[in-house]
PDB file of C-alpha atoms and ligand atoms in Angstrom:
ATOM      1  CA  UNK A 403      -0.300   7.779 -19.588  1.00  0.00           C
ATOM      2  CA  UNK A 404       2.891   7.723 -17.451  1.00  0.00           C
ATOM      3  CA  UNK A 405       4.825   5.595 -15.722  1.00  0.00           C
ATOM      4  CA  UNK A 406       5.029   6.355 -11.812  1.00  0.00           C
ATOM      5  CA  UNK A 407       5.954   4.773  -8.742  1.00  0.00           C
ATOM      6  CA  UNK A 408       3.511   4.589  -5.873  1.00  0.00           C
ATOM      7  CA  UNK A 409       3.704   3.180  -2.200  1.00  0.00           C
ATOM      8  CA  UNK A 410       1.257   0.545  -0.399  1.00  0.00           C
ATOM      9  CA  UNK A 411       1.397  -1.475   2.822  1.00  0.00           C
ATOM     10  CA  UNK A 412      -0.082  -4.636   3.432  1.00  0.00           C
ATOM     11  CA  UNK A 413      -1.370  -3.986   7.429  1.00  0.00           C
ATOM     12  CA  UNK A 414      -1.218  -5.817  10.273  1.00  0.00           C
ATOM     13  CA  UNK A 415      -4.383  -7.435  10.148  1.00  0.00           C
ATOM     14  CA  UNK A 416      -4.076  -9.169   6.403  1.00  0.00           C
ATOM     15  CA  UNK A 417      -0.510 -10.286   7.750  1.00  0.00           C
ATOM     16  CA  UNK A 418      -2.149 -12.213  10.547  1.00  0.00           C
ATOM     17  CA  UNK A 419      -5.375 -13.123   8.508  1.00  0.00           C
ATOM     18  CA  UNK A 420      -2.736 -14.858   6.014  1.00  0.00           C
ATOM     19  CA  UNK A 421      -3.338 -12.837   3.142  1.00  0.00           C
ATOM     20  CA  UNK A 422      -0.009 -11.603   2.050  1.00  0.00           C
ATOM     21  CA  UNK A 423       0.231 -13.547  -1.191  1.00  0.00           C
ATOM     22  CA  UNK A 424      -3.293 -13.024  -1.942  1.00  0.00           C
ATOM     23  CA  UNK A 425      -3.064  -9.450  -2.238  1.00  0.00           C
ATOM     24  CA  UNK A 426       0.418  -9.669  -4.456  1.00  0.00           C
ATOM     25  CA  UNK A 427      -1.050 -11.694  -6.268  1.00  0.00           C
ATOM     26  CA  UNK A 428      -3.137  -8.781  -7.365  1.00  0.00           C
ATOM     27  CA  UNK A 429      -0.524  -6.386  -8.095  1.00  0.00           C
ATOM     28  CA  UNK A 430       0.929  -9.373 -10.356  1.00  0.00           C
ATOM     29  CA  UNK A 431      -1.570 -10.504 -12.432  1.00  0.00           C
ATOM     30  CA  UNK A 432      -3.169  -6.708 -13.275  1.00  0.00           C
ATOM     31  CA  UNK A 433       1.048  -6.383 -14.777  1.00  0.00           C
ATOM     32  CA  UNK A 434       1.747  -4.095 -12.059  1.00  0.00           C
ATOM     33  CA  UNK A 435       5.751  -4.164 -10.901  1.00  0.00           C
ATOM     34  CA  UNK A 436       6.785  -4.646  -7.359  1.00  0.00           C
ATOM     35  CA  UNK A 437      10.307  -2.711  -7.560  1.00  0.00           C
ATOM     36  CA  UNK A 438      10.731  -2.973  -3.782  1.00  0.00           C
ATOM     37  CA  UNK A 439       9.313  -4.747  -0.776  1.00  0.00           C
ATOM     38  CA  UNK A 440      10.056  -5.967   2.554  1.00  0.00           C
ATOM     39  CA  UNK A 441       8.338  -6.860   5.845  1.00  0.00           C
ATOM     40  CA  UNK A 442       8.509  -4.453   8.880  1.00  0.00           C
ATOM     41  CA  UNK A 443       8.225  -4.098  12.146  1.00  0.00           C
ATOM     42  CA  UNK A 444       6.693  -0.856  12.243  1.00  0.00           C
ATOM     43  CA  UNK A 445       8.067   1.427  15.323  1.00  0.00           C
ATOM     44  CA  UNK A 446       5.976   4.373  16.681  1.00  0.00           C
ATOM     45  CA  UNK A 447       8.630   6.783  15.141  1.00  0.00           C
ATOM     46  CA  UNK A 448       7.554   5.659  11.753  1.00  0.00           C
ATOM     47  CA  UNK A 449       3.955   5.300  12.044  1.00  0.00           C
ATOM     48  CA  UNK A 450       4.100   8.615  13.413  1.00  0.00           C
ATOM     49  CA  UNK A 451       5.588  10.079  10.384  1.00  0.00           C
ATOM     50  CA  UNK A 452       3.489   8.103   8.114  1.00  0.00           C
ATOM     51  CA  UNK A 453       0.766   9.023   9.606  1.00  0.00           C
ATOM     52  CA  UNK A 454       1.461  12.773  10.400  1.00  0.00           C
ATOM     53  CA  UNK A 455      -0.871  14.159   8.274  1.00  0.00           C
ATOM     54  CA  UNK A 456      -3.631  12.695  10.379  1.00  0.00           C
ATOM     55  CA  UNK A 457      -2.282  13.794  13.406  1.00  0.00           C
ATOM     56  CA  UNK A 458      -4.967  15.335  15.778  1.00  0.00           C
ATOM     57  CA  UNK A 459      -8.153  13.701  14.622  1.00  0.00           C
ATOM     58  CA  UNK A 460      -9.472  11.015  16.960  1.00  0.00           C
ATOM     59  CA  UNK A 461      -8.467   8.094  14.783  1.00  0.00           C
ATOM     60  CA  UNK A 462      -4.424   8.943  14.934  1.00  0.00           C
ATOM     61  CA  UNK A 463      -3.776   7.094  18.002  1.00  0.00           C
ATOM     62  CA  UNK A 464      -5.945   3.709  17.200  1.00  0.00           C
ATOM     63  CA  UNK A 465      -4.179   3.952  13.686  1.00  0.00           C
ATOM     64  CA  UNK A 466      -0.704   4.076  14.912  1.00  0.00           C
ATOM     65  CA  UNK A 467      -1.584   1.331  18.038  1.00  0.00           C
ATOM     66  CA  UNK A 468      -2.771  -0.983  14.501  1.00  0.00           C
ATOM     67  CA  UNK A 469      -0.223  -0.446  12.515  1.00  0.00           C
ATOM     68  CA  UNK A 470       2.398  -1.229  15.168  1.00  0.00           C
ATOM     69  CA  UNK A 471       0.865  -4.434  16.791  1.00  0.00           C
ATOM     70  CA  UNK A 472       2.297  -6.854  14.148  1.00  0.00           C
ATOM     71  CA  UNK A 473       3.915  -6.681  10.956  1.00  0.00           C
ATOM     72  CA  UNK A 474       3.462  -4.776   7.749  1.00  0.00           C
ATOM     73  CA  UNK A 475       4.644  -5.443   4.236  1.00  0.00           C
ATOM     74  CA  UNK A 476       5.781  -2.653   2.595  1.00  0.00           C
ATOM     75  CA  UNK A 477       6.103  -2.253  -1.197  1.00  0.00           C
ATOM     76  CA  UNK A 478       7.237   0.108  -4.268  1.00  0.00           C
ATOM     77  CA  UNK A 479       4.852  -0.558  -7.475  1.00  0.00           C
ATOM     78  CA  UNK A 480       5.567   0.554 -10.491  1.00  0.00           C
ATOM     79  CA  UNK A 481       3.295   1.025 -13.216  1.00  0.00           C
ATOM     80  CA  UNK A 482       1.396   2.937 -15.814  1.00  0.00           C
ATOM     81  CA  UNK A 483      -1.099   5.392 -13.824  1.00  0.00           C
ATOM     82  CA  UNK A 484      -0.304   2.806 -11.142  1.00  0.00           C
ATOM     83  CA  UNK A 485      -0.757   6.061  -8.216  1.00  0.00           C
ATOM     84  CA  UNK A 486      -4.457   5.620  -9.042  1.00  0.00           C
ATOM     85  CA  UNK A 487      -4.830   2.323 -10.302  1.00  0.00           C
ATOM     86  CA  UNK A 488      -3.581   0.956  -6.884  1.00  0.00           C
ATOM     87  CA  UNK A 489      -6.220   3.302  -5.140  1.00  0.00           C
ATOM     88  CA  UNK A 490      -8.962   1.711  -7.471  1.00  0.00           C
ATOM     89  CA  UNK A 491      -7.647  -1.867  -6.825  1.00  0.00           C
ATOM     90  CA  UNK A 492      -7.294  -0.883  -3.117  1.00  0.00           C
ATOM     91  CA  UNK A 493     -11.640   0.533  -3.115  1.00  0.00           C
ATOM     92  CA  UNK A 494     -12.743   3.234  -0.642  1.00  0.00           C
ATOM     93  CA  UNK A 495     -10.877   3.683   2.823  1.00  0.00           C
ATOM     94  CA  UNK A 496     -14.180   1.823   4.759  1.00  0.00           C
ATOM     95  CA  UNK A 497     -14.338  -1.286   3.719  1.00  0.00           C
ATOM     96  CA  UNK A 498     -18.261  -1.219   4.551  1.00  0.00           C
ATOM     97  CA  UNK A 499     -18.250   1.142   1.545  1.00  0.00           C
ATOM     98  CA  UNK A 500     -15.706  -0.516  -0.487  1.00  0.00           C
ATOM     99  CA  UNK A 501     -16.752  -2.239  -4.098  1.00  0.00           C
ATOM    100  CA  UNK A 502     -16.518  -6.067  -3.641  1.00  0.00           C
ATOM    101  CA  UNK A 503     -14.120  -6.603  -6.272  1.00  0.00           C
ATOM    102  CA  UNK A 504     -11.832  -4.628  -4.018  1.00  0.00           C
ATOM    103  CA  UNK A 505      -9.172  -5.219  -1.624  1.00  0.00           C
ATOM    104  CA  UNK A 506     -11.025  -4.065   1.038  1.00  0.00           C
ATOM    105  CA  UNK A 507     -14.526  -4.154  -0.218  1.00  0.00           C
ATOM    106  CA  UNK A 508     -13.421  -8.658  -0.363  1.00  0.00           C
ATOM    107  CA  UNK A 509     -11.642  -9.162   2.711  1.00  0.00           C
ATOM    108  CA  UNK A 510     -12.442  -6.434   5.335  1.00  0.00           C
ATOM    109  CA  UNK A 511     -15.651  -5.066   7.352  1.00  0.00           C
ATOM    110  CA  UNK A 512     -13.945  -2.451   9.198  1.00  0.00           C
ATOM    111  CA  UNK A 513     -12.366   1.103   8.459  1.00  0.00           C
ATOM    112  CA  UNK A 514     -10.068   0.321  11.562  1.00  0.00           C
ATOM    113  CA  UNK A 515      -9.083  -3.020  10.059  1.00  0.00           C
ATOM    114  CA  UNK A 516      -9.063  -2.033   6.287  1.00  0.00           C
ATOM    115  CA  UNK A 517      -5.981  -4.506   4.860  1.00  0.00           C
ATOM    116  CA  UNK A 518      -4.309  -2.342   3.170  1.00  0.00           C
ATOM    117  CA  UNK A 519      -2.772   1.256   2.676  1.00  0.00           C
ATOM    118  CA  UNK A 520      -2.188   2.772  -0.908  1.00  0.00           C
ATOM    119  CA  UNK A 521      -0.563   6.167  -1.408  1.00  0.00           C
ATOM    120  CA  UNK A 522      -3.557   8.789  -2.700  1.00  0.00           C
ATOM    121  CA  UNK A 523      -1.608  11.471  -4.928  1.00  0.00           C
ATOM    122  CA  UNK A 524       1.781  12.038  -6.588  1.00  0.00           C
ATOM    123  CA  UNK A 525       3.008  13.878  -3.660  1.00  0.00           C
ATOM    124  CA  UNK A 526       2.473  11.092  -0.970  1.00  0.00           C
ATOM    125  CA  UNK A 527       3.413   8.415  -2.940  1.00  0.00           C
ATOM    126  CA  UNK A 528       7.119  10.400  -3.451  1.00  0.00           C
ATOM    127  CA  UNK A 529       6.651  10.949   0.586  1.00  0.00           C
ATOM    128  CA  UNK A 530       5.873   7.651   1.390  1.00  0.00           C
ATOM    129  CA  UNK A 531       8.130   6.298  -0.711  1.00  0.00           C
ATOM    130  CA  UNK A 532      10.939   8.314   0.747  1.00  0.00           C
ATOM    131  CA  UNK A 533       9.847   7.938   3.999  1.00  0.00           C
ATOM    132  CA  UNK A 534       9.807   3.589   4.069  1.00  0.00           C
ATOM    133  CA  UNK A 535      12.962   3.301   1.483  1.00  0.00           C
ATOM    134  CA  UNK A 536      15.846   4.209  -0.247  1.00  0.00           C
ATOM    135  CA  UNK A 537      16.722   4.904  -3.425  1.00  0.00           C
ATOM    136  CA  UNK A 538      19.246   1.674  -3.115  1.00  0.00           C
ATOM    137  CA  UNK A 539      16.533  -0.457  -1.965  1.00  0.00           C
ATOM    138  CA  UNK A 540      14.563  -0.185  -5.259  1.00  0.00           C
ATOM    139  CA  UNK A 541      14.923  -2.586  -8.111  1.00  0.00           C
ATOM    140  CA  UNK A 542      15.852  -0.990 -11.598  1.00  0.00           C
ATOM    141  CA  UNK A 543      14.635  -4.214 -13.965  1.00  0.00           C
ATOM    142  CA  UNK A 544      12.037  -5.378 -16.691  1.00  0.00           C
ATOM    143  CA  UNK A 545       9.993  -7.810 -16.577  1.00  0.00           C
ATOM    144  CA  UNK A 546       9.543 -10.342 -19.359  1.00  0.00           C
ATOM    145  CA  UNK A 547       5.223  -9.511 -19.545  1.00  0.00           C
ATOM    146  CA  UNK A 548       5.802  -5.069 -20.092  1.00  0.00           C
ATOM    147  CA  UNK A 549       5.901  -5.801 -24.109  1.00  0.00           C
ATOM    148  CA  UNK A 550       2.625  -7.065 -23.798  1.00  0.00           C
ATOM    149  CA  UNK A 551       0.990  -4.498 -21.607  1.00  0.00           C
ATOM    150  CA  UNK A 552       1.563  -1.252 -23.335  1.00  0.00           C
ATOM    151  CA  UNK A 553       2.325  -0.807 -27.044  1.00  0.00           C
TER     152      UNK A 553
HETATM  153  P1  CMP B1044      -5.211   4.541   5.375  1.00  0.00           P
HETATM  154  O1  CMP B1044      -5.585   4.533   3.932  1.00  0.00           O
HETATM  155  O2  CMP B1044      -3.959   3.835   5.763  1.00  0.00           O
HETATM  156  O3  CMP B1044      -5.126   6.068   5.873  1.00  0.00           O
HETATM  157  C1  CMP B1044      -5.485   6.482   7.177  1.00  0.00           C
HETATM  158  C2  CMP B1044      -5.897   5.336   8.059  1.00  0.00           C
HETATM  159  O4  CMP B1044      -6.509   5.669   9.277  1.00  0.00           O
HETATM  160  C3  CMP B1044      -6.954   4.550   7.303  1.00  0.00           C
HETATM  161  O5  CMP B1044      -6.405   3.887   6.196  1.00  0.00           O
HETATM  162  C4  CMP B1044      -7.483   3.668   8.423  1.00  0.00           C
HETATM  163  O6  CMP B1044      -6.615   2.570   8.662  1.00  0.00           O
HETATM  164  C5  CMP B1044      -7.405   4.589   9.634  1.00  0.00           C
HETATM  165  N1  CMP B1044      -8.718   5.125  10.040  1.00  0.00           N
HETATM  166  C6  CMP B1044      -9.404   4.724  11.117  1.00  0.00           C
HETATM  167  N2  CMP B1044     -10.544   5.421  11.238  1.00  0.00           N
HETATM  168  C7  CMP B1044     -10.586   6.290  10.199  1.00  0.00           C
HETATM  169  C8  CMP B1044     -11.521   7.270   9.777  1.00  0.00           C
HETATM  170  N3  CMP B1044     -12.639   7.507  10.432  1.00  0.00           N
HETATM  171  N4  CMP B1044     -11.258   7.956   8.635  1.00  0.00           N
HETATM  172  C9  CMP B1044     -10.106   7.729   7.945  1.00  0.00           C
HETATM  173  N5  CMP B1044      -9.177   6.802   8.312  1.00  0.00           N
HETATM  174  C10 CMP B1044      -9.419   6.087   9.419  1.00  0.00           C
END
């Protein structure tokens, strides 16, 4: 298994439902490493981009109108498989589908409200990462817990 860096956002609606710490808390206790984070006002220039790959289908424009109506938190984990143990952590893009036990599947009902964003392959999470920070804005550092998550 390797180490990687992947990308997730806590949205607009868990920012306003007061859920920020909750969802950190995660990360923390599973021994995942936040390595950068900060909260954003997200402009339409970089919801745009973020969401580019969607651009065209009919949810593009309610997506980028949600993601810009209030704050974000933004974040860098760092971890081992972390791309798709975030995913897993994160559960299925609907959160009507969504495993309780999951982000989403615990604390949303609604795949245009869904809490949280999590980068889905290698390539988007080196995108995304790009694309919300740089290199200067993420944390080099150990934390006192990695001796006692991997051998
Ligand atoms: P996210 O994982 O951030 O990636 C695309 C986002 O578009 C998704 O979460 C939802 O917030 C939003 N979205 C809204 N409707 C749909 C849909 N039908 N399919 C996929 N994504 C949707």
């Amino acid at each position: 298994m390797q180490k990687e860096q992947t990308f997730a956002m806590i949205k607009p609606d868990a920012v306003q439902r007061g859920f920020i710490g909750e969802i950190i808390s995660r990360f923390e206790k599973k021994g995942i490493k936040i390595v950068a984070m900060k909260l954003v006002v997200v402009d339409r220039k970089l919801a745009e981009k973020h969401y580019a790959v969607h651009k065209g289908k009919p949810f593009f424009e309610p997506t980028v109108k949600y993601i810009t109506s209030s704050p974000v938190v933004a974040m860098v984990l760092e971890g081992l498989n972390v791309i798709e143990m975030v995913r897993g952590m994160t559960g299925t893009t609907d959160p009507q589908k969504a495993a309780m036990g999951t982000i989403r599947g615990d604390y949303g009902q609604f795949i245009g409200r869904n809490i949280i964003h999590a980068s889905d392959g290698k390539e988007t999470a080196s995108f995304e990462i790009n694309l919300w920070f740089t290199p200067k804005d993420i944390a080099d550092y150990r934390r006192i817990d990695e001796k006692w998550l991997t051998e």
